Tab-separated table of C-alpha atoms and ligand atoms in Angstrom:
chain	number	residue	atom	x	y	z
A	1	MET	CA	45.868	91.890	67.932
A	2	LYS	CA	42.401	93.252	68.548
A	3	ALA	CA	43.539	96.662	67.326
A	4	PHE	CA	44.688	95.205	63.996
A	5	ILE	CA	41.389	93.413	63.518
A	6	ASP	CA	39.452	96.607	64.308
A	7	GLN	CA	41.635	98.529	61.884
A	8	GLN	CA	40.919	95.952	59.178
A	9	ARG	CA	37.211	96.089	59.842
A	10	GLU	CA	37.316	99.833	59.409
A	11	PHE	CA	39.379	99.536	56.212
A	12	PHE	CA	36.952	96.972	54.812
A	13	GLY	CA	34.065	99.280	55.731
A	14	SER	CA	35.647	102.035	53.633
A	15	ASN	CA	34.822	99.949	50.504
A	16	GLN	CA	38.309	100.353	49.046
A	17	THR	CA	38.646	96.613	48.528
A	18	LYS	CA	35.442	96.558	46.469
A	19	ASP	CA	37.331	98.285	43.666
A	20	LEU	CA	38.727	95.643	41.296
A	21	ASN	CA	41.602	97.900	40.222
A	22	PHE	CA	42.641	98.308	43.859
A	23	ARG	CA	42.751	94.515	44.249
A	24	LYS	CA	44.835	94.085	41.081
A	25	GLU	CA	47.238	96.836	42.150
A	26	GLN	CA	47.750	95.193	45.538
A	27	LEU	CA	48.381	91.804	43.920
A	28	GLN	CA	50.926	93.313	41.529
A	29	LYS	CA	52.547	95.123	44.431
A	30	LEU	CA	52.877	91.843	46.296
A	31	LYS	CA	54.461	90.176	43.254
A	32	THR	CA	56.939	93.023	42.809
A	33	LEU	CA	57.801	92.975	46.507
A	34	LEU	CA	58.482	89.231	46.435
A	35	LEU	CA	60.479	89.423	43.203
A	36	SER	CA	62.641	92.286	44.382
A	37	ASN	CA	63.452	90.437	47.610
A	38	GLN	CA	64.047	86.973	46.101
A	39	ASN	CA	67.561	86.636	47.479
A	40	ARG	CA	66.582	87.424	51.041
A	41	LEU	CA	63.519	85.212	50.831
A	42	ASN	CA	65.666	82.373	49.457
A	43	GLU	CA	68.223	82.803	52.226
A	44	ALA	CA	65.535	82.726	54.918
A	45	ILE	CA	64.004	79.445	53.768
A	46	TYR	CA	67.453	77.908	53.251
A	47	ALA	CA	68.324	78.831	56.837
A	48	ASP	CA	65.103	77.206	58.034
A	49	PHE	CA	65.386	73.824	56.343
A	50	GLY	CA	67.881	73.904	53.535
A	51	LYS	CA	65.458	74.533	50.676
A	52	SER	CA	67.314	75.497	47.497
A	53	PRO	CA	66.471	78.525	45.323
A	54	PHE	CA	65.387	76.122	42.540
A	55	GLU	CA	62.766	74.424	44.713
A	56	THR	CA	61.845	77.707	46.398
A	57	PHE	CA	60.921	79.086	43.011
A	58	THR	CA	59.240	76.004	41.542
A	59	ASN	CA	57.333	74.881	44.656
A	60	GLU	CA	56.697	78.138	46.437
A	61	PHE	CA	56.823	81.433	44.534
A	62	GLY	CA	56.172	80.019	41.058
A	63	LEU	CA	52.717	78.838	42.145
A	64	VAL	CA	51.994	82.123	43.928
A	65	PHE	CA	52.990	84.168	40.856
A	66	LEU	CA	50.803	81.995	38.619
A	67	ASP	CA	47.895	82.625	41.002
A	68	ILE	CA	48.528	86.384	40.987
A	69	ASP	CA	48.748	86.550	37.190
A	70	GLU	CA	45.619	84.497	36.724
A	71	ALA	CA	43.660	86.526	39.282
A	72	CYS	CA	44.670	89.814	37.629
A	73	ARG	CA	43.727	88.464	34.189
A	74	LYS	CA	40.377	86.971	35.169
A	75	LEU	CA	39.195	89.090	38.081
A	76	ASN	CA	36.702	91.127	36.054
A	77	ARG	CA	35.059	87.939	34.865
A	78	TRP	CA	35.037	86.276	38.305
A	79	ALA	CA	33.601	89.347	40.029
A	80	LYS	CA	30.913	90.019	37.427
A	81	TRP	CA	27.252	90.051	38.444
A	82	LYS	CA	25.888	86.883	36.857
A	83	ARG	CA	22.414	86.779	35.300
A	84	VAL	CA	20.425	83.593	35.914
A	85	ARG	CA	16.968	82.555	34.708
A	86	THR	CA	13.845	83.772	36.475
A	87	ASN	CA	10.929	81.399	37.053
A	88	TRP	CA	7.306	82.195	36.150
A	89	VAL	CA	6.356	82.788	39.803
A	90	ASN	CA	8.500	85.892	39.735
A	91	PHE	CA	7.302	87.271	36.409
A	92	PRO	CA	8.017	90.093	35.510
A	93	GLY	CA	11.537	90.064	36.918
A	94	LYS	CA	15.195	89.344	36.402
A	95	SER	CA	17.595	87.475	38.652
A	96	TYR	CA	21.301	87.755	39.227
A	97	ILE	CA	24.065	86.743	41.595
A	98	ILE	CA	26.559	89.230	43.037
A	99	PRO	CA	29.914	87.948	44.333
A	100	GLU	CA	30.888	89.993	47.376
A	101	PRO	CA	33.909	89.799	49.678
A	102	LEU	CA	33.340	88.269	53.103
A	103	GLY	CA	35.311	90.904	55.039
A	104	VAL	CA	38.227	90.456	57.424
A	105	SER	CA	39.946	87.133	56.788
A	106	LEU	CA	42.384	85.181	58.934
A	107	ILE	CA	44.839	82.899	57.148
A	108	ILE	CA	46.805	80.395	59.213
A	109	GLY	CA	49.694	78.767	57.351
A	110	ALA	CA	51.566	75.476	57.725
A	111	TRP	CA	55.339	75.120	57.780
A	112	ASN	CA	56.071	72.682	54.975
A	113	TYR	CA	55.706	75.143	52.069
A	114	PRO	CA	55.832	78.241	54.235
A	115	TYR	CA	55.688	80.846	51.472
A	116	GLN	CA	53.209	79.158	49.187
A	117	LEU	CA	50.782	78.028	51.899
A	118	SER	CA	50.652	81.515	53.410
A	119	LEU	CA	50.662	83.584	50.239
A	120	ALA	CA	48.450	81.583	47.854
A	121	PRO	CA	45.409	81.838	50.170
A	122	ALA	CA	46.246	85.527	50.723
A	123	VAL	CA	46.203	86.073	46.941
A	124	ALA	CA	42.758	84.462	46.738
A	125	ALA	CA	41.491	86.537	49.681
A	126	ILE	CA	42.765	89.797	48.147
A	127	ALA	CA	41.411	88.945	44.700
A	128	ALA	CA	37.992	88.432	46.262
A	129	GLY	CA	38.210	91.804	48.039
A	130	ASN	CA	38.912	90.811	51.634
A	131	THR	CA	41.399	92.237	54.090
A	132	VAL	CA	43.944	89.729	55.362
A	133	ILE	CA	45.547	88.902	58.672
A	134	LEU	CA	48.173	86.279	57.962
A	135	LYS	CA	49.589	84.024	60.677
A	136	PRO	CA	52.429	81.979	59.136
A	137	SER	CA	53.728	78.861	60.848
A	138	GLU	CA	56.235	79.668	63.575
A	139	LEU	CA	58.416	76.602	62.898
A	140	PRO	CA	60.365	78.020	59.939
A	141	SER	CA	61.146	81.125	62.005
A	142	ASN	CA	63.287	82.964	59.410
A	143	THR	CA	60.586	82.586	56.804
A	144	SER	CA	57.890	83.824	59.162
A	145	LYS	CA	60.064	86.777	60.157
A	146	ILE	CA	60.833	87.940	56.630
A	147	LEU	CA	57.192	87.611	55.544
A	148	ALA	CA	56.207	89.806	58.488
A	149	GLU	CA	58.917	92.337	57.761
A	150	LEU	CA	58.208	92.686	54.037
A	151	ILE	CA	54.433	92.685	54.179
A	152	ASN	CA	54.125	94.850	57.272
A	153	ASN	CA	56.527	97.438	55.873
A	154	HIS	CA	54.795	97.678	52.513
A	155	PHE	CA	51.082	97.211	53.057
A	156	ASP	CA	48.527	99.212	54.980
A	157	PRO	CA	47.937	97.171	58.164
A	158	GLY	CA	44.236	97.806	57.735
A	159	PHE	CA	44.440	95.800	54.512
A	160	PHE	CA	47.147	93.136	54.812
A	161	HIS	CA	49.107	92.384	57.950
A	162	VAL	CA	51.243	89.524	59.262
A	163	LEU	CA	50.990	88.511	62.901
A	164	GLU	CA	53.686	86.058	63.925
A	165	GLY	CA	53.299	83.478	66.657
A	166	GLY	CA	52.735	79.895	67.741
A	167	ILE	CA	49.962	78.083	69.573
A	168	GLU	CA	49.435	80.761	72.215
A	169	GLU	CA	49.084	83.627	69.752
A	170	THR	CA	46.927	81.583	67.367
A	171	THR	CA	44.652	80.578	70.232
A	172	ALA	CA	44.240	84.232	71.156
A	173	LEU	CA	43.580	85.174	67.521
A	174	LEU	CA	40.916	82.494	67.255
A	175	GLU	CA	39.033	84.083	70.152
A	176	GLU	CA	38.384	87.082	67.926
A	177	ARG	CA	35.670	87.424	65.355
A	178	PHE	CA	36.638	87.105	61.668
A	179	ASP	CA	34.495	86.905	58.551
A	180	LYS	CA	36.521	84.024	57.140
A	181	ILE	CA	39.169	81.653	58.476
A	182	PHE	CA	41.400	79.742	56.098
A	183	PHE	CA	43.535	77.134	57.847
A	184	THR	CA	46.241	74.866	56.470
A	185	GLY	CA	47.685	72.250	58.804
A	186	SER	CA	47.014	69.026	60.628
A	187	THR	CA	43.608	67.437	61.116
A	188	ASN	CA	43.866	67.733	64.911
A	189	VAL	CA	44.516	71.471	64.862
A	190	GLY	CA	41.893	71.817	62.131
A	191	LYS	CA	39.333	70.579	64.664
A	192	VAL	CA	40.501	73.234	67.162
A	193	VAL	CA	40.098	75.933	64.510
A	194	TYR	CA	36.661	74.674	63.465
A	195	LEU	CA	35.441	74.704	67.069
A	196	ALA	CA	36.738	78.223	67.666
A	197	ALA	CA	35.118	79.452	64.432
A	198	ALA	CA	31.771	77.919	65.400
A	199	LYS	CA	31.510	80.358	68.306
A	200	HIS	CA	31.183	83.230	65.827
A	201	LEU	CA	29.649	81.172	62.999
A	202	THR	CA	32.648	82.120	60.883
A	203	PRO	CA	32.924	80.253	57.569
A	204	VAL	CA	36.017	78.089	57.498
A	205	THR	CA	38.174	76.424	54.882
A	206	LEU	CA	40.333	73.634	56.243
A	207	GLU	CA	43.229	72.349	54.159
A	208	LEU	CA	44.339	69.299	56.131
A	209	GLY	CA	46.314	66.103	55.567
A	210	GLY	CA	45.970	62.332	55.589
A	211	LYS	CA	47.464	59.173	54.179
A	212	SER	CA	47.335	59.466	50.400
A	213	PRO	CA	47.687	56.112	48.609
A	214	ALA	CA	49.410	55.435	45.299
A	215	ILE	CA	47.669	52.439	43.748
A	216	PHE	CA	49.307	50.487	40.939
A	217	THR	CA	47.174	48.059	38.972
A	218	GLU	CA	48.407	44.902	37.264
A	219	GLY	CA	49.171	46.393	33.836
A	220	ALA	CA	50.532	49.765	35.012
A	221	ASN	CA	53.516	51.320	33.241
A	222	LEU	CA	55.962	50.884	36.105
A	223	LYS	CA	58.912	52.686	34.576
A	224	MET	CA	57.076	55.962	33.975
A	225	GLY	CA	54.921	55.606	37.083
A	226	ILE	CA	57.887	55.093	39.371
A	227	ARG	CA	59.757	58.037	37.891
A	228	ARG	CA	56.841	60.343	38.715
A	229	LEU	CA	56.041	58.669	42.031
A	230	ILE	CA	59.584	58.879	43.430
A	231	TRP	CA	59.875	62.553	42.496
A	232	ALA	CA	56.526	63.305	44.155
A	233	LYS	CA	57.320	61.319	47.287
A	234	PHE	CA	60.770	62.688	48.015
A	235	LEU	CA	60.189	66.297	46.987
A	236	ASN	CA	60.605	68.456	50.098
A	237	SER	CA	61.852	65.261	51.796
A	238	GLY	CA	58.331	63.872	51.809
A	239	GLN	CA	57.033	66.826	53.821
A	240	THR	CA	54.210	67.487	51.382
A	241	CYS	CA	50.529	67.267	52.277
A	242	ILE	CA	49.718	65.561	48.963
A	243	ALA	CA	52.821	63.357	48.854
A	244	PRO	CA	52.038	59.724	48.057
A	245	ASP	CA	52.063	58.312	51.590
A	246	TYR	CA	52.197	54.606	50.720
A	247	VAL	CA	52.101	52.299	47.689
A	248	LEU	CA	49.634	49.521	46.967
A	249	LEU	CA	51.130	47.130	44.446
A	250	PRO	CA	50.139	43.809	42.829
A	251	LYS	CA	52.264	41.048	44.392
A	252	THR	CA	53.361	39.900	40.954
A	253	ARG	CA	55.153	43.205	40.265
A	254	LYS	CA	56.972	43.619	43.551
A	255	ASP	CA	60.516	42.739	42.469
A	256	GLU	CA	60.349	44.858	39.346
A	257	PHE	CA	58.922	47.784	41.339
A	258	LEU	CA	61.547	47.667	44.065
A	259	SER	CA	64.521	47.540	41.724
A	260	LEU	CA	63.157	50.342	39.524
A	261	ALA	CA	62.328	52.514	42.556
A	262	LYS	CA	65.792	52.009	44.019
A	263	ALA	CA	67.407	52.858	40.685
A	264	GLU	CA	65.282	55.992	40.392
A	265	ILE	CA	66.315	57.218	43.857
A	266	GLU	CA	69.972	56.505	43.098
A	267	GLN	CA	69.937	58.348	39.819
A	268	ALA	CA	68.230	61.383	41.418
A	269	SER	CA	71.198	61.410	43.852
A	270	TYR	CA	69.339	63.354	46.493
A	271	SER	CA	71.498	65.681	48.545
A	272	ILE	CA	71.512	69.171	49.981
A	273	GLU	CA	74.423	69.991	47.652
A	274	ASN	CA	72.309	69.049	44.624
A	275	GLY	CA	69.592	71.397	45.822
A	276	ASN	CA	67.059	68.573	45.549
A	277	TYR	CA	66.827	67.481	49.152
A	278	ILE	CA	65.927	69.393	52.255
A	279	GLN	CA	66.114	68.923	55.988
A	280	ILE	CA	63.402	67.563	58.231
A	281	ILE	CA	61.852	70.631	59.825
A	282	ASN	CA	62.950	69.922	63.433
A	283	ASP	CA	64.421	67.327	65.817
A	284	ARG	CA	61.003	66.308	67.087
A	285	ASN	CA	60.003	65.218	63.584
A	286	VAL	CA	63.331	63.424	63.029
A	287	GLN	CA	62.636	61.387	66.176
A	288	ARG	CA	59.028	60.751	65.141
A	289	LEU	CA	60.121	59.492	61.706
A	290	LYS	CA	62.931	57.397	63.160
A	291	LYS	CA	60.377	55.454	65.181
A	292	LEU	CA	58.346	54.744	62.041
A	293	ILE	CA	61.244	53.004	60.276
A	294	ASP	CA	61.251	49.291	61.029
A	295	PRO	CA	64.868	48.252	60.264
A	296	ASP	CA	63.747	44.703	59.412
A	297	LYS	CA	61.550	46.053	56.636
A	298	VAL	CA	63.940	48.527	55.029
A	299	TYR	CA	64.590	47.611	51.387
A	300	PHE	CA	66.625	50.719	50.618
A	301	GLY	CA	67.867	53.710	52.622
A	302	GLY	CA	67.051	54.115	56.295
A	303	GLU	CA	70.138	56.125	57.214
A	304	ILE	CA	69.585	59.106	59.474
A	305	ARG	CA	71.971	62.026	60.069
A	306	GLU	CA	70.464	63.467	63.230
A	307	ASP	CA	73.042	66.279	63.388
A	308	LEU	CA	71.896	67.533	59.947
A	309	ARG	CA	68.232	66.513	60.363
A	310	ILE	CA	68.449	64.427	57.191
A	311	ILE	CA	66.788	61.104	56.519
A	312	GLN	CA	67.865	59.166	53.452
A	313	PRO	CA	65.033	58.365	51.003
A	314	THR	CA	63.775	55.059	52.319
A	315	LEU	CA	61.786	52.220	50.764
A	316	MET	CA	60.086	49.769	53.123
A	317	HIS	CA	58.710	46.424	51.955
A	318	HIS	CA	56.755	43.553	53.584
A	319	VAL	CA	54.590	46.287	55.106
A	320	THR	CA	51.030	45.593	56.305
A	321	PHE	CA	48.223	47.936	57.289
A	322	ASN	CA	48.975	47.028	60.933
A	323	ASP	CA	52.529	48.406	60.952
A	324	ALA	CA	53.333	51.577	62.901
A	325	ILE	CA	54.095	53.423	59.673
A	326	MET	CA	50.519	52.862	58.509
A	327	GLN	CA	48.937	54.380	61.627
A	328	GLU	CA	49.666	58.061	60.911
A	329	GLU	CA	50.447	60.442	58.051
A	330	ILE	CA	54.170	59.897	57.417
A	331	PHE	CA	55.120	63.408	56.282
A	332	GLY	CA	58.715	62.377	55.670
A	333	PRO	CA	60.948	60.530	53.176
A	334	ILE	CA	59.793	56.984	53.891
A	335	LEU	CA	57.771	55.028	51.341
A	336	PRO	CA	56.077	51.840	52.575
A	337	ILE	CA	55.021	49.336	49.943
A	338	ILE	CA	52.090	47.020	50.572
A	339	THR	CA	51.505	44.237	48.067
A	340	TYR	CA	48.105	42.798	47.255
A	341	ASP	CA	46.481	39.819	45.543
A	342	SER	CA	43.080	41.331	44.980
A	343	LEU	CA	42.322	44.922	44.044
A	344	ASP	CA	38.867	44.642	45.652
A	345	GLU	CA	40.453	43.792	48.993
A	346	VAL	CA	42.708	46.807	48.688
A	347	ILE	CA	39.794	49.103	47.872
A	348	SER	CA	37.873	47.914	50.901
A	349	GLU	CA	40.963	48.383	53.114
A	350	VAL	CA	41.499	51.968	51.889
A	351	LYS	CA	37.813	52.684	52.503
A	352	LYS	CA	38.152	51.651	56.149
A	353	HIS	CA	40.496	54.602	56.698
A	354	GLU	CA	39.766	58.323	56.744
A	355	LYS	CA	39.280	59.987	53.360
A	356	PRO	CA	42.751	61.067	52.180
A	357	LEU	CA	43.733	64.402	50.667
A	358	SER	CA	44.934	62.695	47.477
A	359	CYS	CA	44.976	59.401	45.658
A	360	TYR	CA	47.175	58.429	42.739
A	361	ILE	CA	46.152	55.692	40.353
A	362	PHE	CA	48.745	54.143	38.082
A	363	THR	CA	47.027	52.066	35.444
A	364	ASN	CA	46.566	51.441	31.740
A	365	ASP	CA	43.191	49.820	32.290
A	366	SER	CA	40.362	52.291	31.798
A	367	SER	CA	37.732	50.172	33.540
A	368	LEU	CA	39.946	49.829	36.638
A	369	LYS	CA	40.614	53.553	36.513
A	370	ARG	CA	36.875	54.269	36.490
A	371	LYS	CA	36.268	51.767	39.263
A	372	LEU	CA	38.907	53.306	41.554
A	373	LEU	CA	37.908	56.881	40.750
A	374	SER	CA	34.256	56.219	41.460
A	375	GLU	CA	34.599	53.944	44.503
A	376	LEU	CA	37.221	55.824	46.514
A	377	SER	CA	36.582	59.223	48.073
A	378	PHE	CA	39.526	61.647	48.380
A	379	GLY	CA	40.279	65.338	47.927
A	380	GLY	CA	41.855	65.185	44.466
A	381	GLY	CA	44.597	63.387	42.647
A	382	ALA	CA	46.009	62.124	39.406
A	383	VAL	CA	46.003	59.171	37.056
A	384	ASN	CA	49.505	58.015	36.073
A	385	ASP	CA	51.067	60.930	37.947
A	386	ALA	CA	51.347	62.329	41.456
A	387	LEU	CA	51.265	65.831	42.933
A	388	MET	CA	51.040	67.689	39.641
A	389	HIS	CA	47.277	68.277	39.891
A	390	ILE	CA	48.175	71.075	42.320
A	391	ALA	CA	49.852	72.918	39.451
A	392	ASN	CA	46.619	73.196	37.438
A	393	SER	CA	44.656	76.149	38.782
A	394	HIS	CA	41.567	75.007	36.872
A	395	LEU	CA	41.348	72.139	39.384
A	396	PRO	CA	39.961	73.253	42.772
A	397	PHE	CA	42.397	72.073	45.449
A	398	GLY	CA	41.135	70.754	48.778
A	399	GLY	CA	40.264	67.760	50.908
A	400	VAL	CA	37.139	65.908	51.972
A	401	GLY	CA	36.156	64.603	55.396
A	402	ASN	CA	39.218	64.392	57.635
A	403	SER	CA	41.476	65.798	54.903
A	404	GLY	CA	39.627	69.100	54.812
A	405	THR	CA	36.669	71.110	53.744
A	406	GLY	CA	36.512	73.726	50.975
A	407	SER	CA	39.006	74.378	48.205
A	408	TYR	CA	41.086	77.057	46.500
A	409	HIS	CA	43.437	77.936	43.589
A	410	GLY	CA	42.225	79.870	40.570
A	411	GLU	CA	38.537	80.688	40.553
A	412	ALA	CA	37.928	78.216	43.400
A	413	GLY	CA	40.032	80.499	45.632
A	414	PHE	CA	37.990	83.526	44.623
A	415	ARG	CA	34.790	81.631	45.413
A	416	THR	CA	36.140	80.470	48.770
A	417	PHE	CA	36.629	84.053	49.923
A	418	SER	CA	33.345	85.349	48.455
A	419	HIS	CA	29.705	85.312	49.346
A	420	TYR	CA	27.336	84.919	46.415
A	421	LYS	CA	24.410	87.263	46.993
A	422	SER	CA	21.249	86.263	45.125
A	423	ILE	CA	19.008	89.059	43.906
A	424	LEU	CA	15.547	89.094	42.358
A	425	GLU	CA	14.671	92.393	40.707
A	426	LYS	CA	10.984	92.909	39.969
A	427	GLY	CA	9.381	94.972	37.235
A	428	ASN	CA	6.627	97.302	38.429
A	429	TRP	CA	4.276	97.019	35.462
A	430	LEU	CA	2.414	93.873	36.501
A	431	GLU	CA	1.364	92.034	39.669
A	432	THR	CA	-1.019	89.063	39.673
A	433	LYS	CA	-3.483	88.646	42.519
A	434	LEU	CA	-2.864	84.927	42.972
A	435	LYS	CA	-0.685	84.976	46.121
A	436	TYR	CA	-2.722	87.615	47.967
A	437	SER	CA	-5.595	87.057	50.322
A	438	PRO	CA	-8.481	86.603	50.252
A	439	TYR	CA	-7.528	83.067	49.225
A	440	SER	CA	-9.945	81.011	47.166
A	441	GLU	CA	-10.330	77.554	45.697
A	442	ASN	CA	-10.053	79.085	42.270
A	443	LYS	CA	-6.700	80.742	43.039
A	444	LEU	CA	-5.342	77.468	44.439
A	445	LYS	CA	-6.490	75.643	41.310
A	446	TRP	CA	-4.619	78.144	39.148
A	447	ILE	CA	-1.474	77.960	41.283
A	448	LYS	CA	-1.497	74.160	41.017
A	449	ARG	CA	-2.107	74.321	37.301
A	450	LEU	CA	0.813	76.715	36.790
A	451	MET	CA	3.005	74.439	38.918
A	452	GLY	CA	2.016	71.475	36.764
A	453	ILE	CA	0.506	69.583	39.722
B	501	NAD	P1	49.914	72.180	62.448
B	501	NAD	O1	48.464	71.845	62.486
B	501	NAD	O2	50.765	71.731	63.564
B	501	NAD	O3	50.128	73.772	62.362
B	501	NAD	C1	49.448	74.578	61.425
B	501	NAD	C2	49.232	75.955	62.003
B	501	NAD	O4	48.432	75.888	63.163
B	501	NAD	C3	50.512	76.686	62.412
B	501	NAD	O5	50.434	78.023	61.957
B	501	NAD	C4	50.525	76.593	63.916
B	501	NAD	O6	51.101	77.716	64.521
B	501	NAD	C5	49.057	76.531	64.266
B	501	NAD	N1	48.771	75.707	65.447
B	501	NAD	C6	49.437	74.590	65.850
B	501	NAD	N2	48.849	74.084	66.957
B	501	NAD	C7	47.823	74.905	67.257
B	501	NAD	C8	46.825	74.905	68.297
B	501	NAD	N3	46.794	73.978	69.241
B	501	NAD	N4	45.919	75.892	68.295
B	501	NAD	C9	45.920	76.841	67.349
B	501	NAD	N5	46.839	76.890	66.350
B	501	NAD	C10	47.774	75.943	66.306
B	501	NAD	O7	50.401	71.648	61.035
B	501	NAD	P2	51.868	71.669	60.432
B	501	NAD	O8	52.728	70.747	61.221
B	501	NAD	O9	52.310	73.054	60.216
B	501	NAD	O10	51.612	71.027	58.990
B	501	NAD	C11	51.555	69.656	58.793
B	501	NAD	C12	50.150	69.172	58.507
B	501	NAD	O11	49.522	70.059	57.616
B	501	NAD	C13	50.125	67.823	57.831
B	501	NAD	O12	49.061	67.074	58.358
B	501	NAD	C14	49.858	68.153	56.376
B	501	NAD	O13	49.260	67.130	55.650
B	501	NAD	C15	48.973	69.342	56.515
B	501	NAD	N6	49.062	70.183	55.321
B	501	NAD	C16	47.984	70.309	54.524
B	501	NAD	C17	48.054	71.065	53.377
B	501	NAD	C18	46.894	71.222	52.448
B	501	NAD	O14	46.974	72.056	51.553
B	501	NAD	N7	45.818	70.478	52.607
B	501	NAD	C19	49.251	71.704	53.059
B	501	NAD	C20	50.333	71.548	53.901
B	501	NAD	C21	50.230	70.804	55.051
């Protein structure tokens, strides 16, 4: 482990990654490697939790390829030295900002989108000129193994290397000094990573989770909203960090909502055979989710096939904020619906909880939209949609408070893995005497006058 880090430090010191063409070549090489091994990569993730090639492309590689293409297209612009204005105090001079790579980066991935959550941060790190040690999640073991095999066989270990492992190996890795740590996972482990990074004052990006609400207002377009909401909730069997965790709904629209949501689930006919439904990652999570389903509150679904690790898409009604399902991030295919009389009460209830990673607002009322968007704090989200904000690389993606710190995708990813070095360059043809001693009342008067005080 230590040897790989030392090797990367040496590679970074050689300045090869400072060359923008080198970065673009490596990104293209990664894309070609992934494309030419699509079948094996698809088989590995299917073996892990039944993810179909369709979803593997749309939710995993598609986003990574978009990131690679965008980085290659825009890298020259992102990496450019940027001129900024110079103030009179520094006359005669010019000022500029130089983006520079941080150095050796450690990327720790989560299991739920095991390719995307490992590779998209790696793309950002490479684009910004860093070397990368990637530690994918150990839970989807086939996925982790094939990532290690492909990357380690095709990239210089001094530049990009995969180290597999679980808690023990990650703990050991975190003892070492990195120049950047990018972590995706749970809030609890995020705290462990943050603490470990503090020892070396390593900058950290934490992409964490939380309970993301979907709030419907009185006049919301239920038909369209429910179509988008149900897709977003049950994609990946609800094992999505930005999945709508629960619904807040005006009491008056409950019956209409429930029957439309049920119809939407039925028409999607979720199943492994259809390629639109995947397994729960492991038995421990099946048992955890089982405990969250209160049979008395199931409106639709609730069936569990423990042998296949499959939970039927489930709608729960009559739910309150005190129920077990509202005490933790669900991260599974169960959608609790809480009805409300007053939107203000709902806002104050949401505010009592930790800041979520996402919030989805379904409304046709622009003043309510503004009210919710300005009063609630959350990582990011959508109005009249759910999840799809992640597919716009112009929107920095990340959490706030307990749902994370920092962001990535597109230029935000480049910035996350860069340091912006500020430079003042002075001309040598003039120097005023004002700041030099001996000081005098007259000099101070002039300084104040120039400052407008
Ligand atoms: P996790 O925190 O259990 O694991 C994430 C990574 O940390 C894994 O690589 C794992 O090996 C490592 N790890 C686990 N325990 C550790 C420990 N004690 N010390 C050091 N390393 C440790 O998270 P997970 O179960 O893989 O993912 C689920 C969570 O991740 C959910 O909360 C979800 O919301 C969140 N998530 C967030 C995003 C995002 O982009 N913000 C994306 C996906 C998942």
